[in-house]
mmCIF file with all atom_site columns, N, CA and C in Angstrom:
data_model
loop_
_atom_site.group_PDB
_atom_site.id
_atom_site.type_symbol
_atom_site.label_atom_id
_atom_site.label_alt_id
_atom_site.label_comp_id
_atom_site.label_asym_id
_atom_site.label_entity_id
_atom_site.label_seq_id
_atom_site.pdbx_PDB_ins_code
_atom_site.Cartn_x
_atom_site.Cartn_y
_atom_site.Cartn_z
_atom_site.occupancy
_atom_site.B_iso_or_equiv
_atom_site.pdbx_formal_charge
_atom_site.auth_seq_id
_atom_site.auth_comp_id
_atom_site.auth_asym_id
_atom_site.auth_atom_id
_atom_site.pdbx_PDB_model_num
ATOM 1   N N  . MET V 1 1  ? 0.836  -1.172  0.000   1.00 0.00 ? 1  MET V N  1
ATOM 2   C CA . MET V 1 1  ? 0.000  0.000   0.000   1.00 0.00 ? 1  MET V CA 1
ATOM 3   C C  . MET V 1 1  ? 0.886  1.242   0.000   1.00 0.00 ? 1  MET V C  1
ATOM 4   N N  . ALA V 1 2  ? 0.522  2.275   -0.733  1.00 0.00 ? 2  ALA V N  1
ATOM 5   C CA . ALA V 1 2  ? 1.305  3.497   -0.869  1.00 0.00 ? 2  ALA V CA 1
ATOM 6   C C  . ALA V 1 2  ? 1.164  4.347   0.387   1.00 0.00 ? 2  ALA V C  1
ATOM 7   N N  . THR V 1 3  ? 2.249  5.036   0.708   1.00 0.00 ? 3  THR V N  1
ATOM 8   C CA . THR V 1 3  ? 2.187  5.927   1.873   1.00 0.00 ? 3  THR V CA 1
ATOM 9   C C  . THR V 1 3  ? 1.570  7.244   1.454   1.00 0.00 ? 3  THR V C  1
ATOM 10  N N  . ASN V 1 4  ? 0.846  7.829   2.353   1.00 0.00 ? 4  ASN V N  1
ATOM 11  C CA . ASN V 1 4  ? 0.145  9.077   2.070   1.00 0.00 ? 4  ASN V CA 1
ATOM 12  C C  . ASN V 1 4  ? 0.841  10.202  2.832   1.00 0.00 ? 4  ASN V C  1
ATOM 13  N N  . ASN V 1 5  ? 1.518  11.122  2.106   1.00 0.00 ? 5  ASN V N  1
ATOM 14  C CA . ASN V 1 5  ? 2.171  12.266  2.747   1.00 0.00 ? 5  ASN V CA 1
ATOM 15  C C  . ASN V 1 5  ? 1.231  13.454  2.692   1.00 0.00 ? 5  ASN V C  1
ATOM 16  N N  . MET V 1 6  ? 0.638  13.780  3.821   1.00 0.00 ? 6  MET V N  1
ATOM 17  C CA . MET V 1 6  ? -0.240 14.946  3.882   1.00 0.00 ? 6  MET V CA 1
ATOM 18  C C  . MET V 1 6  ? 0.509  16.086  4.555   1.00 0.00 ? 6  MET V C  1
ATOM 19  N N  . LYS V 1 7  ? 0.453  17.258  3.926   1.00 0.00 ? 7  LYS V N  1
ATOM 20  C CA . LYS V 1 7  ? 1.070  18.435  4.509   1.00 0.00 ? 7  LYS V CA 1
ATOM 21  C C  . LYS V 1 7  ? -0.029 19.270  5.133   1.00 0.00 ? 7  LYS V C  1
ATOM 22  N N  . LYS V 1 8  ? 0.195  19.681  6.358   1.00 0.00 ? 8  LYS V N  1
ATOM 23  C CA . LYS V 1 8  ? -0.797 20.487  7.054   1.00 0.00 ? 8  LYS V CA 1
ATOM 24  C C  . LYS V 1 8  ? -0.425 21.964  6.926   1.00 0.00 ? 8  LYS V C  1
ATOM 25  N N  . ILE V 1 9  ? -1.429 22.791  6.769   1.00 0.00 ? 9  ILE V N  1
ATOM 26  C CA . ILE V 1 9  ? -1.210 24.232  6.640   1.00 0.00 ? 9  ILE V CA 1
ATOM 27  C C  . ILE V 1 9  ? -0.733 24.768  7.985   1.00 0.00 ? 9  ILE V C  1
ATOM 28  N N  . GLY V 1 10 ? 0.305  25.594  7.932   1.00 0.00 ? 10 GLY V N  1
ATOM 29  C CA . GLY V 1 10 ? 0.826  26.205  9.148   1.00 0.00 ? 10 GLY V CA 1
ATOM 30  C C  . GLY V 1 10 ? 1.862  25.348  9.840   1.00 0.00 ? 10 GLY V C  1
ATOM 31  N N  . LYS V 1 11 ? 2.116  24.193  9.380   1.00 0.00 ? 11 LYS V N  1
ATOM 32  C CA . LYS V 1 11 ? 3.120  23.320  9.984   1.00 0.00 ? 11 LYS V CA 1
ATOM 33  C C  . LYS V 1 11 ? 4.317  23.236  9.050   1.00 0.00 ? 11 LYS V C  1
ATOM 34  N N  . ASN V 1 12 ? 5.226  24.178  9.149   1.00 0.00 ? 12 ASN V N  1
ATOM 35  C CA . ASN V 1 12 ? 6.422  24.178  8.316   1.00 0.00 ? 12 ASN V CA 1
ATOM 36  C C  . ASN V 1 12 ? 7.509  23.360  8.996   1.00 0.00 ? 12 ASN V C  1
ATOM 37  N N  . PRO V 1 13 ? 8.236  22.616  8.256   1.00 0.00 ? 13 PRO V N  1
ATOM 38  C CA . PRO V 1 13 ? 9.333  21.873  8.885   1.00 0.00 ? 13 PRO V CA 1
ATOM 39  C C  . PRO V 1 13 ? 10.420 22.841  9.345   1.00 0.00 ? 13 PRO V C  1
ATOM 40  N N  . GLN V 1 14 ? 11.029 22.531  10.452  1.00 0.00 ? 14 GLN V N  1
ATOM 41  C CA . GLN V 1 14 ? 12.073 23.397  10.984  1.00 0.00 ? 14 GLN V CA 1
ATOM 42  C C  . GLN V 1 14 ? 13.345 23.206  10.170  1.00 0.00 ? 14 GLN V C  1
ATOM 43  N N  . VAL V 1 15 ? 13.913 24.333  9.758   1.00 0.00 ? 15 VAL V N  1
ATOM 44  C CA . VAL V 1 15 ? 15.129 24.292  8.962   1.00 0.00 ? 15 VAL V CA 1
ATOM 45  C C  . VAL V 1 15 ? 16.298 24.589  9.893   1.00 0.00 ? 15 VAL V C  1
ATOM 46  N N  . GLN V 1 16 ? 17.274 23.745  9.870   1.00 0.00 ? 16 GLN V N  1
ATOM 47  C CA . GLN V 1 16 ? 18.441 23.949  10.708  1.00 0.00 ? 16 GLN V CA 1
ATOM 48  C C  . GLN V 1 16 ? 19.560 24.557  9.866   1.00 0.00 ? 16 GLN V C  1
ATOM 49  N N  . TYR V 1 17 ? 20.073 25.671  10.338  1.00 0.00 ? 17 TYR V N  1
ATOM 50  C CA . TYR V 1 17 ? 21.152 26.350  9.653   1.00 0.00 ? 17 TYR V CA 1
ATOM 51  C C  . TYR V 1 17 ? 22.478 25.907  10.238  1.00 0.00 ? 17 TYR V C  1
ATOM 52  N N  . GLN V 1 18 ? 23.498 25.902  9.402   1.00 0.00 ? 18 GLN V N  1
ATOM 53  C CA . GLN V 1 18 ? 24.811 25.546  9.913   1.00 0.00 ? 18 GLN V CA 1
ATOM 54  C C  . GLN V 1 18 ? 25.328 26.621  10.856  1.00 0.00 ? 18 GLN V C  1
ATOM 55  N N  . ASP V 1 19 ? 25.119 27.895  10.474  1.00 0.00 ? 19 ASP V N  1
ATOM 56  C CA . ASP V 1 19 ? 25.544 29.004  11.318  1.00 0.00 ? 19 ASP V CA 1
ATOM 57  C C  . ASP V 1 19 ? 24.297 29.797  11.670  1.00 0.00 ? 19 ASP V C  1
ATOM 58  N N  . SER V 1 20 ? 23.754 29.536  12.821  1.00 0.00 ? 20 SER V N  1
ATOM 59  C CA . SER V 1 20 ? 22.501 30.181  13.194  1.00 0.00 ? 20 SER V CA 1
ATOM 60  C C  . SER V 1 20 ? 22.717 31.564  13.797  1.00 0.00 ? 20 SER V C  1
ATOM 61  N N  . ASN V 1 21 ? 23.954 31.961  13.999  1.00 0.00 ? 21 ASN V N  1
ATOM 62  C CA . ASN V 1 21 ? 24.227 33.257  14.598  1.00 0.00 ? 21 ASN V CA 1
ATOM 63  C C  . ASN V 1 21 ? 24.315 34.312  13.493  1.00 0.00 ? 21 ASN V C  1
ATOM 64  N N  . ALA V 1 22 ? 23.271 35.095  13.337  1.00 0.00 ? 22 ALA V N  1
ATOM 65  C CA . ALA V 1 22 ? 23.212 36.085  12.257  1.00 0.00 ? 22 ALA V CA 1
ATOM 66  C C  . ALA V 1 22 ? 24.216 37.211  12.476  1.00 0.00 ? 22 ALA V C  1
ATOM 67  N N  . TRP V 1 23 ? 24.530 37.524  13.738  1.00 0.00 ? 23 TRP V N  1
ATOM 68  C CA . TRP V 1 23 ? 25.446 38.633  14.003  1.00 0.00 ? 23 TRP V CA 1
ATOM 69  C C  . TRP V 1 23 ? 26.840 38.330  13.457  1.00 0.00 ? 23 TRP V C  1
ATOM 70  N N  . GLU V 1 24 ? 27.286 37.124  13.582  1.00 0.00 ? 24 GLU V N  1
ATOM 71  C CA . GLU V 1 24 ? 28.608 36.754  13.072  1.00 0.00 ? 24 GLU V CA 1
ATOM 72  C C  . GLU V 1 24 ? 28.677 36.881  11.555  1.00 0.00 ? 24 GLU V C  1
ATOM 73  N N  . VAL V 1 25 ? 27.569 36.653  10.898  1.00 0.00 ? 25 VAL V N  1
ATOM 74  C CA . VAL V 1 25 ? 27.532 36.768  9.446   1.00 0.00 ? 25 VAL V CA 1
ATOM 75  C C  . VAL V 1 25 ? 27.482 38.227  9.023   1.00 0.00 ? 25 VAL V C  1
ATOM 76  N N  . MET V 1 26 ? 26.703 39.040  9.731   1.00 0.00 ? 26 MET V N  1
ATOM 77  C CA . MET V 1 26 ? 26.470 40.425  9.316   1.00 0.00 ? 26 MET V CA 1
ATOM 78  C C  . MET V 1 26 ? 27.503 41.404  9.861   1.00 0.00 ? 26 MET V C  1
ATOM 79  N N  . ARG V 1 27 ? 28.317 41.003  10.822  1.00 0.00 ? 27 ARG V N  1
ATOM 80  C CA . ARG V 1 27 ? 29.249 41.929  11.463  1.00 0.00 ? 27 ARG V CA 1
ATOM 81  C C  . ARG V 1 27 ? 30.199 42.620  10.488  1.00 0.00 ? 27 ARG V C  1
ATOM 82  N N  . PRO V 1 28 ? 30.795 41.968  9.502   1.00 0.00 ? 28 PRO V N  1
ATOM 83  C CA . PRO V 1 28 ? 31.666 42.701  8.565   1.00 0.00 ? 28 PRO V CA 1
ATOM 84  C C  . PRO V 1 28 ? 30.920 43.767  7.767   1.00 0.00 ? 28 PRO V C  1
ATOM 85  N N  . PHE V 1 29 ? 29.676 43.479  7.402   1.00 0.00 ? 29 PHE V N  1
ATOM 86  C CA . PHE V 1 29 ? 28.900 44.455  6.643   1.00 0.00 ? 29 PHE V CA 1
ATOM 87  C C  . PHE V 1 29 ? 28.507 45.643  7.510   1.00 0.00 ? 29 PHE V C  1
ATOM 88  N N  . VAL V 1 30 ? 28.171 45.390  8.753   1.00 0.00 ? 30 VAL V N  1
ATOM 89  C CA . VAL V 1 30 ? 27.834 46.477  9.683   1.00 0.00 ? 30 VAL V CA 1
ATOM 90  C C  . VAL V 1 30 ? 29.068 47.336  9.940   1.00 0.00 ? 30 VAL V C  1
ATOM 91  N N  . HIS V 1 31 ? 30.212 46.690  10.123  1.00 0.00 ? 31 HIS V N  1
ATOM 92  C CA . HIS V 1 31 ? 31.459 47.421  10.363  1.00 0.00 ? 31 HIS V CA 1
ATOM 93  C C  . HIS V 1 31 ? 31.788 48.316  9.163   1.00 0.00 ? 31 HIS V C  1
ATOM 94  N N  . PHE V 1 32 ? 31.668 47.773  7.965   1.00 0.00 ? 32 PHE V N  1
ATOM 95  C CA . PHE V 1 32 ? 31.925 48.572  6.767   1.00 0.00 ? 32 PHE V CA 1
ATOM 96  C C  . PHE V 1 32 ? 30.932 49.722  6.652   1.00 0.00 ? 32 PHE V C  1
ATOM 97  N N  . GLY V 1 33 ? 29.662 49.479  6.960   1.00 0.00 ? 33 GLY V N  1
ATOM 98  C CA . GLY V 1 33 ? 28.645 50.526  6.876   1.00 0.00 ? 33 GLY V CA 1
ATOM 99  C C  . GLY V 1 33 ? 28.921 51.672  7.836   1.00 0.00 ? 33 GLY V C  1
ATOM 100 N N  . ILE V 1 34 ? 29.353 51.354  9.044   1.00 0.00 ? 34 ILE V N  1
ATOM 101 C CA . ILE V 1 34 ? 29.657 52.393  10.028  1.00 0.00 ? 34 ILE V CA 1
ATOM 102 C C  . ILE V 1 34 ? 30.870 53.200  9.573   1.00 0.00 ? 34 ILE V C  1
ATOM 103 N N  . LYS V 1 35 ? 31.898 52.533  9.087   1.00 0.00 ? 35 LYS V N  1
ATOM 104 C CA . LYS V 1 35 ? 33.096 53.245  8.608   1.00 0.00 ? 35 LYS V CA 1
ATOM 105 C C  . LYS V 1 35 ? 32.769 54.126  7.404   1.00 0.00 ? 35 LYS V C  1
ATOM 106 N N  . ALA V 1 36 ? 31.940 53.624  6.483   1.00 0.00 ? 36 ALA V N  1
ATOM 107 C CA . ALA V 1 36 ? 31.571 54.410  5.302   1.00 0.00 ? 36 ALA V CA 1
ATOM 108 C C  . ALA V 1 36 ? 30.734 55.622  5.694   1.00 0.00 ? 36 ALA V C  1
ATOM 109 N N  . ALA V 1 37 ? 29.809 55.448  6.630   1.00 0.00 ? 37 ALA V N  1
ATOM 110 C CA . ALA V 1 37 ? 28.987 56.576  7.082   1.00 0.00 ? 37 ALA V CA 1
ATOM 111 C C  . ALA V 1 37 ? 29.852 57.628  7.769   1.00 0.00 ? 37 ALA V C  1
ATOM 112 N N  . GLY V 1 38 ? 30.856 57.195  8.530   1.00 0.00 ? 38 GLY V N  1
ATOM 113 C CA . GLY V 1 38 ? 31.770 58.140  9.177   1.00 0.00 ? 38 GLY V CA 1
ATOM 114 C C  . GLY V 1 38 ? 32.584 58.920  8.165   1.00 0.00 ? 38 GLY V C  1
ATOM 115 N N  . ALA V 1 39 ? 33.050 58.243  7.124   1.00 0.00 ? 39 ALA V N  1
ATOM 116 C CA . ALA V 1 39 ? 33.831 58.930  6.092   1.00 0.00 ? 39 ALA V CA 1
ATOM 117 C C  . ALA V 1 39 ? 32.971 59.955  5.351   1.00 0.00 ? 39 ALA V C  1
ATOM 118 N N  . ILE V 1 40 ? 31.745 59.597  5.045   1.00 0.00 ? 40 ILE V N  1
ATOM 119 C CA . ILE V 1 40 ? 30.847 60.542  4.363   1.00 0.00 ? 40 ILE V CA 1
ATOM 120 C C  . ILE V 1 40 ? 30.538 61.729  5.262   1.00 0.00 ? 40 ILE V C  1
ATOM 121 N N  . ALA V 1 41 ? 30.317 61.479  6.550   1.00 0.00 ? 41 ALA V N  1
ATOM 122 C CA . ALA V 1 41 ? 30.030 62.563  7.487   1.00 0.00 ? 41 ALA V CA 1
ATOM 123 C C  . ALA V 1 41 ? 31.210 63.525  7.599   1.00 0.00 ? 41 ALA V C  1
ATOM 124 N N  . HIS V 1 42 ? 32.428 62.998  7.712   1.00 0.00 ? 42 HIS V N  1
ATOM 125 C CA . HIS V 1 42 ? 33.608 63.866  7.800   1.00 0.00 ? 42 HIS V CA 1
ATOM 126 C C  . HIS V 1 42 ? 33.783 64.683  6.518   1.00 0.00 ? 42 HIS V C  1
ATOM 127 N N  . THR V 1 43 ? 33.510 64.084  5.383   1.00 0.00 ? 43 THR V N  1
ATOM 128 C CA . THR V 1 43 ? 33.627 64.805  4.118   1.00 0.00 ? 43 THR V CA 1
ATOM 129 C C  . THR V 1 43 ? 32.615 65.935  4.034   1.00 0.00 ? 43 THR V C  1
ATOM 130 N N  . LEU V 1 44 ? 31.385 65.682  4.430   1.00 0.00 ? 44 LEU V N  1
ATOM 131 C CA . LEU V 1 44 ? 30.360 66.730  4.398   1.00 0.00 ? 44 LEU V CA 1
ATOM 132 C C  . LEU V 1 44 ? 30.680 67.863  5.369   1.00 0.00 ? 44 LEU V C  1
ATOM 133 N N  . ILE V 1 45 ? 31.188 67.525  6.551   1.00 0.00 ? 45 ILE V N  1
ATOM 134 C CA . ILE V 1 45 ? 31.566 68.561  7.520   1.00 0.00 ? 45 ILE V CA 1
ATOM 135 C C  . ILE V 1 45 ? 32.692 69.416  6.952   1.00 0.00 ? 45 ILE V C  1
ATOM 136 N N  . TYR V 1 46 ? 33.688 68.799  6.312   1.00 0.00 ? 46 TYR V N  1
ATOM 137 C CA . TYR V 1 46 ? 34.798 69.542  5.720   1.00 0.00 ? 46 TYR V CA 1
ATOM 138 C C  . TYR V 1 46 ? 34.294 70.485  4.633   1.00 0.00 ? 46 TYR V C  1
ATOM 139 N N  . ILE V 1 47 ? 33.393 70.004  3.794   1.00 0.00 ? 47 ILE V N  1
ATOM 140 C CA . ILE V 1 47 ? 32.867 70.839  2.708   1.00 0.00 ? 47 ILE V CA 1
ATOM 141 C C  . ILE V 1 47 ? 32.085 72.013  3.265   1.00 0.00 ? 47 ILE V C  1
ATOM 142 N N  . VAL V 1 48 ? 31.244 71.779  4.252   1.00 0.00 ? 48 VAL V N  1
ATOM 143 C CA . VAL V 1 48 ? 30.424 72.859  4.816   1.00 0.00 ? 48 VAL V CA 1
ATOM 144 C C  . VAL V 1 48 ? 31.300 73.889  5.522   1.00 0.00 ? 48 VAL V C  1
ATOM 145 N N  . LYS V 1 49 ? 32.345 73.446  6.209   1.00 0.00 ? 49 LYS V N  1
ATOM 146 C CA . LYS V 1 49 ? 33.223 74.392  6.909   1.00 0.00 ? 49 LYS V CA 1
ATOM 147 C C  . LYS V 1 49 ? 33.997 75.276  5.941   1.00 0.00 ? 49 LYS V C  1
ATOM 148 N N  . HIS V 1 50 ? 34.273 74.787  4.744   1.00 0.00 ? 50 HIS V N  1
ATOM 149 C CA . HIS V 1 50 ? 35.080 75.548  3.804   1.00 0.00 ? 50 HIS V CA 1
ATOM 150 C C  . HIS V 1 50 ? 34.267 76.306  2.763   1.00 0.00 ? 50 HIS V C  1
ATOM 151 N N  . ILE V 1 51 ? 32.973 76.401  2.946   1.00 0.00 ? 51 ILE V N  1
ATOM 152 C CA . ILE V 1 51 ? 32.153 77.247  2.074   1.00 0.00 ? 51 ILE V CA 1
ATOM 153 C C  . ILE V 1 51 ? 32.393 78.685  2.500   1.00 0.00 ? 51 ILE V C  1
ATOM 154 N N  . PRO V 1 52 ? 32.709 79.576  1.572   1.00 0.00 ? 52 PRO V N  1
ATOM 155 C CA . PRO V 1 52 ? 32.988 80.957  1.968   1.00 0.00 ? 52 PRO V CA 1
ATOM 156 C C  . PRO V 1 52 ? 31.751 81.627  2.554   1.00 0.00 ? 52 PRO V C  1
ATOM 157 N N  . LYS V 1 53 ? 31.994 82.443  3.566   1.00 0.00 ? 53 LYS V N  1
ATOM 158 C CA . LYS V 1 53 ? 30.915 83.192  4.213   1.00 0.00 ? 53 LYS V CA 1
ATOM 159 C C  . LYS V 1 53 ? 30.494 84.344  3.307   1.00 0.00 ? 53 LYS V C  1
ATOM 160 N N  . PRO V 1 54 ? 29.247 84.796  3.393   1.00 0.00 ? 54 PRO V N  1
ATOM 161 C CA . PRO V 1 54 ? 28.802 85.905  2.539   1.00 0.00 ? 54 PRO V CA 1
ATOM 162 C C  . PRO V 1 54 ? 29.589 87.199  2.783   1.00 0.00 ? 54 PRO V C  1
ATOM 163 N N  . ASP V 1 55 ? 30.114 87.406  3.985   1.00 0.00 ? 55 ASP V N  1
ATOM 164 C CA . ASP V 1 55 ? 30.879 88.619  4.286   1.00 0.00 ? 55 ASP V CA 1
ATOM 165 C C  . ASP V 1 55 ? 32.243 88.621  3.604   1.00 0.00 ? 55 ASP V C  1
ATOM 166 N N  . SER V 1 56 ? 32.773 87.478  3.261   1.00 0.00 ? 56 SER V N  1
ATOM 167 C CA . SER V 1 56 ? 34.111 87.427  2.688   1.00 0.00 ? 56 SER V CA 1
ATOM 168 C C  . SER V 1 56 ? 34.143 87.935  1.239   1.00 0.00 ? 56 SER V C  1
ATOM 169 N N  . PHE V 1 57 ? 32.993 88.077  0.602   1.00 0.00 ? 57 PHE V N  1
ATOM 170 C CA . PHE V 1 57 ? 32.957 88.580  -0.765  1.00 0.00 ? 57 PHE V CA 1
ATOM 171 C C  . PHE V 1 57 ? 33.113 90.097  -0.819  1.00 0.00 ? 57 PHE V C  1
ATOM 172 N N  . LYS V 1 58 ? 32.839 90.800  0.284   1.00 0.00 ? 58 LYS V N  1
ATOM 173 C CA . LYS V 1 58 ? 32.966 92.258  0.328   1.00 0.00 ? 58 LYS V CA 1
ATOM 174 C C  . LYS V 1 58 ? 34.439 92.635  0.406   1.00 0.00 ? 58 LYS V C  1
ATOM 175 N N  . THR V 1 59 ? 34.797 93.686  -0.305  1.00 0.00 ? 59 THR V N  1
ATOM 176 C CA . THR V 1 59 ? 36.178 94.157  -0.220  1.00 0.00 ? 59 THR V CA 1
ATOM 177 C C  . THR V 1 59 ? 36.356 94.935  1.077   1.00 0.00 ? 59 THR V C  1
ATOM 178 N N  . PRO V 1 60 ? 37.473 94.777  1.720   1.00 0.00 ? 60 PRO V N  1
ATOM 179 C CA . PRO V 1 60 ? 37.705 95.523  2.957   1.00 0.00 ? 60 PRO V CA 1
ATOM 180 C C  . PRO V 1 60 ? 37.750 97.030  2.683   1.00 0.00 ? 60 PRO V C  1
ATOM 181 N N  . GLU V 1 61 ? 37.272 97.804  3.632   1.00 0.00 ? 61 GLU V N  1
ATOM 182 C CA . GLU V 1 61 ? 37.208 99.253  3.438   1.00 0.00 ? 61 GLU V CA 1
ATOM 183 C C  . GLU V 1 61 ? 38.589 99.903  3.442   1.00 0.00 ? 61 GLU V C  1
ATOM 184 N N  . ARG V 1 62 ? 39.542 99.302  4.065   1.00 0.00 ? 62 ARG V N  1
ATOM 185 C CA . ARG V 1 62 ? 40.872 99.931  4.136   1.00 0.00 ? 62 ARG V CA 1
ATOM 186 C C  . ARG V 1 62 ? 41.528 100.025 2.762   1.00 0.00 ? 62 ARG V C  1
ATOM 187 N N  . LYS V 1 63 ? 41.169 99.161  1.840   1.00 0.00 ? 63 LYS V N  1
ATOM 188 C CA . LYS V 1 63 ? 41.742 99.228  0.503   1.00 0.00 ? 63 LYS V CA 1
ATOM 189 C C  . LYS V 1 63 ? 41.183 100.421 -0.275  1.00 0.00 ? 63 LYS V C  1
ATOM 190 N N  . ASN V 1 64 ? 40.015 100.875 0.090   1.00 0.00 ? 64 ASN V N  1
ATOM 191 C CA . ASN V 1 64 ? 39.396 101.996 -0.617  1.00 0.00 ? 64 ASN V CA 1
ATOM 192 C C  . ASN V 1 64 ? 39.931 103.349 -0.155  1.00 0.00 ? 64 ASN V C  1
ATOM 193 N N  . ASN V 1 65 ? 40.678 103.403 0.924   1.00 0.00 ? 65 ASN V N  1
ATOM 194 C CA . ASN V 1 65 ? 41.169 104.675 1.468   1.00 0.00 ? 65 ASN V CA 1
ATOM 195 C C  . ASN V 1 65 ? 42.547 105.051 0.940   1.00 0.00 ? 65 ASN V C  1
ATOM 196 N N  . LYS V 1 66 ? 43.105 104.325 0.026   1.00 0.00 ? 66 LYS V N  1
ATOM 197 C CA . LYS V 1 66 ? 44.440 104.633 -0.480  1.00 0.00 ? 66 LYS V CA 1
ATOM 198 C C  . LYS V 1 66 ? 44.366 105.826 -1.428  1.00 0.00 ? 66 LYS V C  1
ATOM 199 N N  . VAL V 1 67 ? 45.352 106.686 -1.279  1.00 0.00 ? 67 VAL V N  1
ATOM 200 C CA . VAL V 1 67 ? 45.448 107.861 -2.144  1.00 0.00 ? 67 VAL V CA 1
ATOM 201 C C  . VAL V 1 67 ? 46.743 107.746 -2.932  1.00 0.00 ? 67 VAL V C  1
ATOM 202 N N  . ILE V 1 68 ? 46.643 107.898 -4.218  1.00 0.00 ? 68 ILE V N  1
ATOM 203 C CA . ILE V 1 68 ? 47.815 107.835 -5.077  1.00 0.00 ? 68 ILE V CA 1
ATOM 204 C C  . ILE V 1 68 ? 48.141 109.254 -5.512  1.00 0.00 ? 68 ILE V C  1
ATOM 205 N N  . LYS V 1 69 ? 49.354 109.674 -5.204  1.00 0.00 ? 69 LYS V N  1
ATOM 206 C CA . LYS V 1 69 ? 49.789 111.029 -5.575  1.00 0.00 ? 69 LYS V CA 1
ATOM 207 C C  . LYS V 1 69 ? 50.716 110.936 -6.772  1.00 0.00 ? 69 LYS V C  1
ATOM 208 N N  . ILE V 1 70 ? 50.469 111.763 -7.753  1.00 0.00 ? 70 ILE V N  1
ATOM 209 C CA . ILE V 1 70 ? 51.296 111.797 -8.938  1.00 0.00 ? 70 ILE V CA 1
ATOM 210 C C  . ILE V 1 70 ? 51.943 113.166 -8.989  1.00 0.00 ? 70 ILE V C  1
ATOM 211 N N  . ARG V 1 71 ? 53.261 113.166 -8.999  1.00 0.00 ? 71 ARG V N  1
ATOM 212 C CA . ARG V 1 71 ? 53.973 114.438 -9.035  1.00 0.00 ? 71 ARG V CA 1
ATOM 213 C C  . ARG V 1 71 ? 54.587 114.597 -10.424 1.00 0.00 ? 71 ARG V C  1
ATOM 214 N N  . THR V 1 72 ? 54.518 115.771 -10.893 1.00 0.00 ? 72 THR V N  1
ATOM 215 C CA . THR V 1 72 ? 55.168 116.072 -12.157 1.00 0.00 ? 72 THR V CA 1
ATOM 216 C C  . THR V 1 72 ? 56.435 116.866 -11.855 1.00 0.00 ? 72 THR V C  1
ATOM 217 N N  . VAL V 1 73 ? 57.447 116.569 -12.605 1.00 0.00 ? 73 VAL V N  1
ATOM 218 C CA . VAL V 1 73 ? 58.713 117.260 -12.418 1.00 0.00 ? 73 VAL V CA 1
ATOM 219 C C  . VAL V 1 73 ? 58.861 118.289 -13.542 1.00 0.00 ? 73 VAL V C  1
ATOM 220 N N  . ASN V 1 74 ? 59.089 119.531 -13.136 1.00 0.00 ? 74 ASN V N  1
ATOM 221 C CA . ASN V 1 74 ? 59.294 120.608 -14.118 1.00 0.00 ? 74 ASN V CA 1
ATOM 222 C C  . ASN V 1 74 ? 60.784 120.706 -14.409 1.00 0.00 ? 74 ASN V C  1
ATOM 223 N N  . ARG V 1 75 ? 61.157 120.671 -15.659 1.00 0.00 ? 75 ARG V N  1
ATOM 224 C CA . ARG V 1 75 ? 62.566 120.796 -16.025 1.00 0.00 ? 75 ARG V CA 1
ATOM 225 C C  . ARG V 1 75 ? 62.808 122.051 -16.774 1.00 0.00 ? 75 ARG V C  1
#
């Protein structure tokens, strides 16, 4: 007589993994992600700090106070 294999809904067979510790598998990727995020953050901070301020475009007033004297020599 043939055997009857009936599968019941909601009864999934348990799957055994060789390495059930997910943290050990994902740790290199997490480490790389943290290092990459830090590098991007430092780059953005450097760029923002080196954007010229709006006041730096104005010429200093002391340069406008120079007087140039031209003397002519009579011979």
